[in-house]
Structure formats: C-alpha cells, structure tokens
Coordinates of C-alpha atoms in Angstrom, one line a residue:
X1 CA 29.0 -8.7 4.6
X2 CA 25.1 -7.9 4.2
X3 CA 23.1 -10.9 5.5
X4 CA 19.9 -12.0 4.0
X5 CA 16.7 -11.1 6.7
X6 CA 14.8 -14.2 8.0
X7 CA 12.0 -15.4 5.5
X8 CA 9.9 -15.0 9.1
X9 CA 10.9 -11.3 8.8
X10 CA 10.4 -10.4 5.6
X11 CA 6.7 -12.6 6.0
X12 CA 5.9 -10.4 9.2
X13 CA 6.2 -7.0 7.0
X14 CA 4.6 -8.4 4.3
X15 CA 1.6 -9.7 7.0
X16 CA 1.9 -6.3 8.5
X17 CA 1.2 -4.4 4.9
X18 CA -1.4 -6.8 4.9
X19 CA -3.3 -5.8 8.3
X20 CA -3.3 -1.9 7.3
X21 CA -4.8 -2.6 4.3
X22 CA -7.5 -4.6 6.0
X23 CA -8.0 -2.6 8.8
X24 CA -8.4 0.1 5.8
X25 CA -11.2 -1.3 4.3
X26 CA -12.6 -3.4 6.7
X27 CA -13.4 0.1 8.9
X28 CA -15.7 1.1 5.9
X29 CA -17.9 -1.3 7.2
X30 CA -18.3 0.1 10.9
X31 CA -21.7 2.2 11.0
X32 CA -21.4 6.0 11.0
X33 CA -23.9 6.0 14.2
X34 CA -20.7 4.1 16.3
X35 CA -18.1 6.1 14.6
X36 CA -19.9 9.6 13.6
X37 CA -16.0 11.0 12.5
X38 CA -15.0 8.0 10.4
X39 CA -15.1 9.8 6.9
X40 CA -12.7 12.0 8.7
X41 CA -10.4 9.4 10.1
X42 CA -10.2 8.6 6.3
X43 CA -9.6 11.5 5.2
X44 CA -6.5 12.1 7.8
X45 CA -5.2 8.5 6.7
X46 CA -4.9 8.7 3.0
X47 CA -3.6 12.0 3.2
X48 CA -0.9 10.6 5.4
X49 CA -0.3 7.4 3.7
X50 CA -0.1 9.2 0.1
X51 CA 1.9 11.8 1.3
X52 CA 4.4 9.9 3.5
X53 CA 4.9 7.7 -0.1
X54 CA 5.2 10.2 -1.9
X55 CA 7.8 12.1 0.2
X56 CA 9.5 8.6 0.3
X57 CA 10.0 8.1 -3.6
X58 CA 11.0 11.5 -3.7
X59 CA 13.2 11.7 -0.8
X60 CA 15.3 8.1 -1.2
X61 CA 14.6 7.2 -5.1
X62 CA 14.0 10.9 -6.8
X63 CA 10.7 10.4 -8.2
X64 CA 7.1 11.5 -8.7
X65 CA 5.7 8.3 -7.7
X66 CA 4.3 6.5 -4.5
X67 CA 6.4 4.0 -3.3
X68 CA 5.4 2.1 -0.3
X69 CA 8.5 2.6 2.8
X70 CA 7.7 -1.4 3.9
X71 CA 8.0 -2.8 0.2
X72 CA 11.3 -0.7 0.0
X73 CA 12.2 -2.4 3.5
X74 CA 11.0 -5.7 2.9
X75 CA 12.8 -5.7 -1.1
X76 CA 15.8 -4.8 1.0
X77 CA 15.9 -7.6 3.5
X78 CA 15.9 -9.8 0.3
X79 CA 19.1 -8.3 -1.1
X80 CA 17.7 -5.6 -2.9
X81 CA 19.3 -2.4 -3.0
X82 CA 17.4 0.5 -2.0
X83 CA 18.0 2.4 -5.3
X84 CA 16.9 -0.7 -7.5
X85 CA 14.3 -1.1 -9.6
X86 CA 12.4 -3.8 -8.0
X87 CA 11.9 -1.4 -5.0
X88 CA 9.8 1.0 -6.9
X89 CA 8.8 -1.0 -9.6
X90 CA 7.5 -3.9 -7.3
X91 CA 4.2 -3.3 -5.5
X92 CA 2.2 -5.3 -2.1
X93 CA -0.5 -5.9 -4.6
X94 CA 1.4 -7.5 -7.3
X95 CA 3.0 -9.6 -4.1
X96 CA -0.6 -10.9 -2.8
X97 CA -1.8 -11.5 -6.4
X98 CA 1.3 -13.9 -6.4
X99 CA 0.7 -15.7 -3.4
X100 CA -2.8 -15.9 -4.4
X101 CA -1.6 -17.7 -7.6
X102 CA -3.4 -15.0 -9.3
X103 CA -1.2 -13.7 -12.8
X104 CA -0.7 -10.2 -13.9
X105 CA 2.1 -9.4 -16.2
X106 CA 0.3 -7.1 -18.8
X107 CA 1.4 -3.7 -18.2
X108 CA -2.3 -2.2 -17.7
X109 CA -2.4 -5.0 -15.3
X110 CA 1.0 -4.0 -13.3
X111 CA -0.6 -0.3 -13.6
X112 CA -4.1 -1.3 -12.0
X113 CA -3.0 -3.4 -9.0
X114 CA 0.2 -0.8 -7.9
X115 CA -3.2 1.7 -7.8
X116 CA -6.1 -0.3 -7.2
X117 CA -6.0 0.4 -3.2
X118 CA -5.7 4.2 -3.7
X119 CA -8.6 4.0 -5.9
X120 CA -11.0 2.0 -4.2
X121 CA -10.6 3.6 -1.3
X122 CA -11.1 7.5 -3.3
X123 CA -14.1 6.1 -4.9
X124 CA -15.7 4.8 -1.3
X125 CA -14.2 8.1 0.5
X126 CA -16.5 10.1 -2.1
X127 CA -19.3 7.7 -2.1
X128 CA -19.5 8.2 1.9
X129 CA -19.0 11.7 1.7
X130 CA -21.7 12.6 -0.6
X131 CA -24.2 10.0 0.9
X132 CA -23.5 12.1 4.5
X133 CA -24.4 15.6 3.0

C-alpha cells in the first residue's frame, strides 16, 4: 500500500527547490572583488545542474528533455508515478507561479516558465563574462 508523503514533506522539497534557485541568482549579486572565481562557480553549476537533468529524463523517463530529480520526487510523494506525465510535463516554476496566484496556461507560457531559469541565468553568465574580458 503506497502512502501519500506529508504535505510538510512535499513543502520542504519544494522550499528546498526554492533556496537553490535563490542562492542561484542571489550570488550574481556578490562583487567579483570578494569572489574573483564566481563566473566560474557558475559555470561548474549550470553545467552540473543541466547535465544531472538531462541524464535524469534520459535515464528514468527516455527523453531529450530536462527534467528536474526534486519535481520527479516531490510529483511522487503526491501519488504520481514516476513515468507519468505530470513528472515531466510539470515544472517548479509553473508550481511558484501557482502559489503566487499568478496564471499561465498558454502553451508559450508553459514553454517560457519550464526555461525561464536556464535562460536568465545564460544571458547574465554571458553578460558577466564579457563585461570581465
């Protein structure tokens, strides 16, 4: 018998997505002069947090996509299967703009906040990079 998680669990992950993603971007705002490597910390983190979700959707779900291990874990401690759509068609961002009482369901709009993160953090990667050299 499979036992539905704890909403307290399944709030921790989803607090815990949170805090990387704000420790992501809030580290953009610590000066170069106290962290001279940062723009390489970034580097090293998006390769790993791109390529660990890309192994994952292509490991557990057999896809070319990027699918996030904690929203697979967290889908799953609501009674989700792992191999179900709403683990790979479901997104963190599309879960904040919820709680947020913000509404997206246009397509381009599913399509923007699954890869808004990634992008904003390309563009200010390259922005950083180029203002450096």
């Amino acid at each position: 018998m499979k036992i539905k998680a704890p909403k307290i669990l399944i709030d921790s992950i989803f607090f815990l997505h949170f805090t990387i993603i704000m420790l992501r971007f809030g580290l953009f705002f610590v000066s170069s002069k106290i962290w001279p490597e940062k723009i390489n910390y970034y580097f090293r983190f998006g390769l790993i947090l791109v390529g660990s979700q890309f192994l994952w959707a292509l490991i557990i779900f057999k896809r070319r996509d990027m699918i996030c291990p904690l929203t697979t874990l967290a889908q799953y401690m609501r009674w989700h299967e792992i191999q179900d759509k709403k683990n790979y068609e479901h997104s963190f961002m599309a879960e904040l703009l919820q709680k947020l009482r913000i509404k997206t369901d246009s397509p381009t709009a599913n399509f923007i906040q699954k890869n808004i993160l990634l992008l904003l953090t390309g563009i200010i990667i390259i922005l950083k990079y180029f203002s450096l050299t």
